CSV table of N, CA, C and O in Angstrom, one decimal:
chain,number,residue,atom,x,y,z
A,1,MET,N,80.7,13.8,-17.6
A,1,MET,CA,82.1,14.0,-17.4
A,1,MET,C,82.4,15.5,-17.1
A,1,MET,O,81.9,16.3,-17.8
A,2,ALA,N,83.2,15.7,-16.1
A,2,ALA,CA,83.6,17.1,-15.8
A,2,ALA,C,84.6,17.6,-16.7
A,2,ALA,O,85.4,16.9,-17.3
A,3,LYS,N,84.5,18.9,-16.9
A,3,LYS,CA,85.5,19.6,-17.8
A,3,LYS,C,86.8,19.6,-17.1
A,3,LYS,O,86.9,19.7,-15.9
A,4,LYS,N,87.9,19.6,-17.9
A,4,LYS,CA,89.2,19.7,-17.4
A,4,LYS,C,89.4,21.0,-16.6
A,4,LYS,O,89.1,22.0,-17.1
A,5,GLY,N,90.0,20.9,-15.4
A,5,GLY,CA,90.3,22.0,-14.6
A,5,GLY,C,89.2,22.4,-13.7
A,5,GLY,O,89.4,23.3,-12.9
A,6,ILE,N,88.1,21.7,-13.7
A,6,ILE,CA,87.0,22.0,-12.8
A,6,ILE,C,86.9,20.9,-11.8
A,6,ILE,O,86.6,19.8,-12.1
A,7,GLU,N,87.1,21.2,-10.5
A,7,GLU,CA,87.0,20.2,-9.4
A,7,GLU,C,85.5,19.9,-9.1
A,7,GLU,O,84.7,20.8,-9.2
A,8,THR,N,85.3,18.7,-8.7
A,8,THR,CA,83.9,18.3,-8.2
A,8,THR,C,84.1,17.6,-6.9
A,8,THR,O,85.1,16.9,-6.7
A,9,LYS,N,83.1,17.7,-6.1
A,9,LYS,CA,83.0,16.9,-4.9
A,9,LYS,C,81.7,16.3,-4.8
A,9,LYS,O,80.7,17.0,-4.7
A,10,ASN,N,81.6,15.0,-4.8
A,10,ASN,CA,80.3,14.2,-4.8
A,10,ASN,C,79.4,14.6,-5.9
A,10,ASN,O,78.2,14.8,-5.8
A,11,GLY,N,80.0,14.9,-7.1
A,11,GLY,CA,79.3,15.3,-8.3
A,11,GLY,C,78.9,16.7,-8.3
A,11,GLY,O,78.3,17.2,-9.3
A,12,ILE,N,79.2,17.5,-7.3
A,12,ILE,CA,78.9,19.0,-7.3
A,12,ILE,C,80.1,19.8,-7.6
A,12,ILE,O,81.2,19.6,-7.0
A,13,PRO,N,80.1,20.7,-8.6
A,13,PRO,CA,81.2,21.5,-8.9
A,13,PRO,C,81.7,22.3,-7.7
A,13,PRO,O,80.8,22.9,-7.0
A,14,VAL,N,83.0,22.4,-7.5
A,14,VAL,CA,83.5,23.2,-6.4
A,14,VAL,C,83.5,24.7,-6.8
A,14,VAL,O,84.0,25.1,-7.8
A,15,ARG,N,82.8,25.5,-5.9
A,15,ARG,CA,82.7,27.0,-6.2
A,15,ARG,C,82.7,27.7,-4.8
A,15,ARG,O,82.0,27.2,-3.9
A,16,CYS,N,83.4,28.8,-4.7
A,16,CYS,CA,83.4,29.5,-3.4
A,16,CYS,C,82.0,30.0,-3.1
A,16,CYS,O,81.7,30.2,-1.9
A,17,GLU,N,81.1,30.2,-4.0
A,17,GLU,CA,79.8,30.8,-3.8
A,17,GLU,C,79.0,30.0,-2.7
A,17,GLU,O,78.3,30.6,-1.9
A,18,TYR,N,79.2,28.7,-2.7
A,18,TYR,CA,78.4,27.9,-1.7
A,18,TYR,C,79.3,27.0,-0.8
A,18,TYR,O,78.9,26.0,-0.3
A,19,CYS,N,80.5,27.5,-0.6
A,19,CYS,CA,81.4,26.9,0.4
A,19,CYS,C,81.1,27.3,1.8
A,19,CYS,O,80.8,28.5,2.1
A,20,LEU,N,81.2,26.4,2.7
A,20,LEU,CA,81.0,26.6,4.1
A,20,LEU,C,82.0,27.6,4.7
A,20,LEU,O,81.7,28.4,5.6
A,21,HIS,N,83.2,27.7,4.1
A,21,HIS,CA,84.2,28.6,4.6
A,21,HIS,C,84.2,30.0,3.9
A,21,HIS,O,85.0,30.8,4.3
A,22,ASN,N,83.2,30.2,3.1
A,22,ASN,CA,83.1,31.5,2.5
A,22,ASN,C,82.4,32.5,3.5
A,22,ASN,O,81.3,32.2,3.9
A,23,GLN,N,83.1,33.5,3.9
A,23,GLN,CA,82.7,34.4,4.9
A,23,GLN,C,82.0,35.6,4.3
A,23,GLN,O,81.7,36.6,5.0
A,24,GLY,N,81.7,35.6,3.0
A,24,GLY,CA,81.0,36.7,2.4
A,24,GLY,C,81.9,37.6,1.5
A,24,GLY,O,83.1,37.4,1.4
A,25,GLU,N,81.3,38.5,0.8
A,25,GLU,CA,82.0,39.4,-0.1
A,25,GLU,C,82.9,40.4,0.6
A,25,GLU,O,82.5,40.9,1.6
A,26,ASN,N,84.1,40.6,0.0
A,26,ASN,CA,85.0,41.6,0.6
A,26,ASN,C,84.4,43.0,0.3
A,26,ASN,O,84.1,43.3,-0.8
A,27,GLN,N,84.1,43.7,1.4
A,27,GLN,CA,83.4,45.0,1.3
A,27,GLN,C,84.3,46.1,0.7
A,27,GLN,O,83.9,47.0,0.1
A,28,ARG,N,85.6,46.0,0.9
A,28,ARG,CA,86.5,47.0,0.5
A,28,ARG,C,86.9,46.9,-1.0
A,28,ARG,O,86.8,47.9,-1.7
A,29,PHE,N,87.2,45.7,-1.5
A,29,PHE,CA,87.7,45.6,-2.8
A,29,PHE,C,86.6,45.0,-3.8
A,29,PHE,O,86.8,45.1,-5.0
A,30,LYS,N,85.5,44.4,-3.2
A,30,LYS,CA,84.5,43.8,-4.0
A,30,LYS,C,85.0,42.7,-4.9
A,30,LYS,O,86.2,42.5,-5.0
A,31,TYR,N,84.1,42.0,-5.5
A,31,TYR,CA,84.4,40.9,-6.5
A,31,TYR,C,85.3,39.9,-5.9
A,31,TYR,O,86.1,39.2,-6.7
A,32,MET,N,85.3,39.7,-4.6
A,32,MET,CA,86.2,38.7,-4.0
A,32,MET,C,85.4,38.1,-2.8
A,32,MET,O,84.6,38.8,-2.1
A,33,TRP,N,85.7,36.8,-2.5
A,33,TRP,CA,85.1,36.2,-1.3
A,33,TRP,C,86.2,36.0,-0.3
A,33,TRP,O,87.3,35.7,-0.6
A,34,HIS,N,85.8,36.2,1.0
A,34,HIS,CA,86.8,36.0,2.1
A,34,HIS,C,86.7,34.5,2.5
A,34,HIS,O,85.7,34.0,2.8
A,35,CYS,N,87.8,33.8,2.5
A,35,CYS,CA,87.9,32.4,2.8
A,35,CYS,C,88.5,32.3,4.3
A,35,CYS,O,89.6,32.8,4.5
A,36,SER,N,87.7,31.6,5.2
A,36,SER,CA,88.2,31.5,6.5
A,36,SER,C,89.4,30.6,6.6
A,36,SER,O,90.2,30.8,7.6
A,37,HIS,N,89.5,29.6,5.7
A,37,HIS,CA,90.7,28.8,5.8
A,37,HIS,C,92.0,29.5,5.4
A,37,HIS,O,93.0,29.3,6.0
A,38,LEU,N,91.9,30.4,4.4
A,38,LEU,CA,93.1,31.1,3.9
A,38,LEU,C,93.3,32.4,4.7
A,38,LEU,O,94.4,32.9,4.7
A,39,SER,N,92.3,33.0,5.3
A,39,SER,CA,92.4,34.2,6.0
A,39,SER,C,92.7,35.4,5.0
A,39,SER,O,93.2,36.4,5.4
A,40,PHE,N,92.3,35.2,3.8
A,40,PHE,CA,92.4,36.3,2.8
A,40,PHE,C,91.3,36.0,1.7
A,40,PHE,O,90.6,35.0,1.8
A,41,CYS,N,91.2,36.9,0.8
A,41,CYS,CA,90.1,36.8,-0.2
A,41,CYS,C,90.6,36.2,-1.5
A,41,CYS,O,91.8,36.3,-1.9
A,42,VAL,N,89.7,35.5,-2.2
A,42,VAL,CA,89.9,35.0,-3.5
A,42,VAL,C,88.9,35.6,-4.4
A,42,VAL,O,87.8,36.0,-4.0
A,43,VAL,N,89.2,35.7,-5.7
A,43,VAL,CA,88.3,36.3,-6.7
A,43,VAL,C,87.1,35.5,-7.0
A,43,VAL,O,87.1,34.3,-6.8
A,44,PHE,N,86.0,36.1,-7.4
A,44,PHE,CA,84.8,35.5,-7.8
A,44,PHE,C,85.1,34.5,-8.9
A,44,PHE,O,85.9,34.8,-9.8
A,45,GLY,N,84.3,33.4,-9.0
A,45,GLY,CA,84.3,32.6,-10.2
A,45,GLY,C,85.3,31.5,-10.2
A,45,GLY,O,85.4,30.7,-11.2
A,46,LEU,N,86.1,31.3,-9.1
A,46,LEU,CA,87.0,30.2,-9.1
A,46,LEU,C,86.3,28.8,-9.1
A,46,LEU,O,85.2,28.7,-8.5
A,47,ARG,N,86.8,27.9,-9.9
A,47,ARG,CA,86.2,26.6,-10.0
A,47,ARG,C,87.0,25.5,-9.4
A,47,ARG,O,87.1,24.4,-9.9
A,48,TYR,N,87.8,25.9,-8.4
A,48,TYR,CA,88.6,25.0,-7.7
A,48,TYR,C,88.8,25.6,-6.3
A,48,TYR,O,88.4,26.8,-6.0
A,49,CYS,N,89.2,24.8,-5.3
A,49,CYS,CA,89.4,25.3,-4.0
A,49,CYS,C,90.9,25.8,-3.8
A,49,CYS,O,91.8,25.0,-3.8
A,50,GLU,N,91.0,27.1,-3.6
A,50,GLU,CA,92.3,27.7,-3.4
A,50,GLU,C,93.0,27.2,-2.1
A,50,GLU,O,94.2,26.9,-2.0
A,51,ALA,N,92.1,27.0,-1.1
A,51,ALA,CA,92.6,26.5,0.2
A,51,ALA,C,93.2,25.1,0.1
A,51,ALA,O,94.3,24.8,0.6
A,52,LYS,N,92.5,24.2,-0.7
A,52,LYS,CA,93.0,22.9,-0.9
A,52,LYS,C,94.3,22.9,-1.7
A,52,LYS,O,95.3,22.2,-1.4
A,53,LYS,N,94.3,23.7,-2.7
A,53,LYS,CA,95.5,23.9,-3.5
A,53,LYS,C,96.7,24.3,-2.7
A,53,LYS,O,97.9,23.8,-2.9
A,54,ASN,N,96.5,25.2,-1.7
A,54,ASN,CA,97.6,25.6,-0.8
A,54,ASN,C,97.8,24.8,0.4
A,54,ASN,O,98.6,25.1,1.3
A,55,GLY,N,97.0,23.7,0.6
A,55,GLY,CA,97.2,22.8,1.7
A,55,GLY,C,96.7,23.3,3.0
A,55,GLY,O,97.2,22.9,4.1
A,56,LYS,N,95.7,24.2,3.0
A,56,LYS,CA,95.2,24.8,4.2
A,56,LYS,C,93.8,24.4,4.5
A,56,LYS,O,93.2,25.0,5.5
A,57,GLY,N,93.2,23.6,3.8
A,57,GLY,CA,91.8,23.2,4.1
A,57,GLY,C,91.2,22.5,2.9
A,57,GLY,O,91.9,22.2,1.9
A,58,ASP,N,89.9,22.4,2.9
A,58,ASP,CA,89.2,21.7,1.8
A,58,ASP,C,87.8,22.3,1.7
A,58,ASP,O,87.2,22.9,2.6
A,59,PHE,N,87.3,22.2,0.5
A,59,PHE,CA,85.9,22.7,0.2
A,59,PHE,C,84.9,21.9,0.9
A,59,PHE,O,85.0,20.7,1.0
A,60,GLU,N,83.9,22.5,1.6
A,60,GLU,CA,82.8,21.9,2.2
A,60,GLU,C,81.6,22.6,1.8
A,60,GLU,O,81.5,23.8,1.8
A,61,ILE,N,80.6,21.8,1.3
A,61,ILE,CA,79.4,22.5,0.8
A,61,ILE,C,78.5,22.9,1.9
A,61,ILE,O,78.3,22.3,2.9
A,62,ASP,N,78.0,24.1,1.8
A,62,ASP,CA,77.0,24.7,2.7
A,62,ASP,C,75.6,24.5,2.0
A,62,ASP,O,75.4,25.2,1.0
A,63,ASN,N,74.8,23.6,2.5
A,63,ASN,CA,73.6,23.2,1.8
A,63,ASN,C,72.6,24.4,1.6
A,63,ASN,O,72.0,24.5,0.5
A,64,GLU,N,72.5,25.3,2.5
A,64,GLU,CA,71.7,26.5,2.4
A,64,GLU,C,72.2,27.4,1.3
A,64,GLU,O,71.4,27.9,0.4
A,65,LYS,N,73.5,27.7,1.3
A,65,LYS,CA,74.0,28.6,0.2
A,65,LYS,C,73.9,27.9,-1.1
A,65,LYS,O,73.6,28.6,-2.1
A,66,TYR,N,74.1,26.6,-1.2
A,66,TYR,CA,74.0,25.8,-2.4
A,66,TYR,C,72.6,25.9,-3.0
A,66,TYR,O,72.4,26.1,-4.2
A,67,LYS,N,71.6,25.7,-2.2
A,67,LYS,CA,70.2,25.7,-2.6
A,67,LYS,C,69.8,27.1,-3.2
A,67,LYS,O,69.2,27.2,-4.2
A,68,LYS,N,70.3,28.1,-2.5
A,68,LYS,CA,70.0,29.5,-2.9
A,68,LYS,C,70.7,29.8,-4.2
A,68,LYS,O,70.2,30.3,-5.2
A,69,TRP,N,72.0,29.4,-4.3
A,69,TRP,CA,72.8,29.6,-5.6
A,69,TRP,C,72.2,28.8,-6.7
A,69,TRP,O,72.0,29.4,-7.8
A,70,GLU,N,71.8,27.6,-6.5
A,70,GLU,CA,71.1,26.7,-7.5
A,70,GLU,C,69.8,27.4,-8.0
A,70,GLU,O,69.5,27.4,-9.2
A,71,TYR,N,69.0,27.9,-7.1
A,71,TYR,CA,67.7,28.5,-7.4
A,71,TYR,C,67.9,29.7,-8.2
A,71,TYR,O,67.3,29.9,-9.3
A,72,ILE,N,68.9,30.6,-7.9
A,72,ILE,CA,69.2,31.8,-8.6
A,72,ILE,C,69.6,31.5,-10.0
A,72,ILE,O,69.2,32.1,-11.0
A,73,ASN,N,70.5,30.5,-10.2
A,73,ASN,CA,71.0,30.2,-11.5
A,73,ASN,C,70.1,29.4,-12.3
A,73,ASN,O,70.2,29.4,-13.6
A,74,SER,N,69.1,28.8,-11.7
A,74,SER,CA,68.1,28.1,-12.5
A,74,SER,C,67.1,29.0,-13.2
A,74,SER,O,66.4,28.7,-14.2
A,75,GLU,N,67.0,30.2,-12.6
A,75,GLU,CA,66.0,31.2,-13.2
A,75,GLU,C,66.6,31.9,-14.4
A,75,GLU,O,65.9,32.5,-15.2
A,76,LYS,N,67.9,31.8,-14.6
A,76,LYS,CA,68.5,32.6,-15.8
A,76,LYS,C,68.3,31.9,-17.1
A,76,LYS,O,68.0,30.8,-17.3
């Protein structure tokens, strides 16, 4: 059962870290991801899709980013 307030898609928790629309870390302000749907940055660690919340798109998993993220977090 998912925790309250955490979105999931096909059983995978929604996170910007492995979203297809994540264009990388904001180089000027840091600690933020640039979202191509929103055309602005969102802070690290969101457990929901800000684009979906604002009606501008939806979370889509990028399998390569997800595998890398999962591998890094399994080592901790």
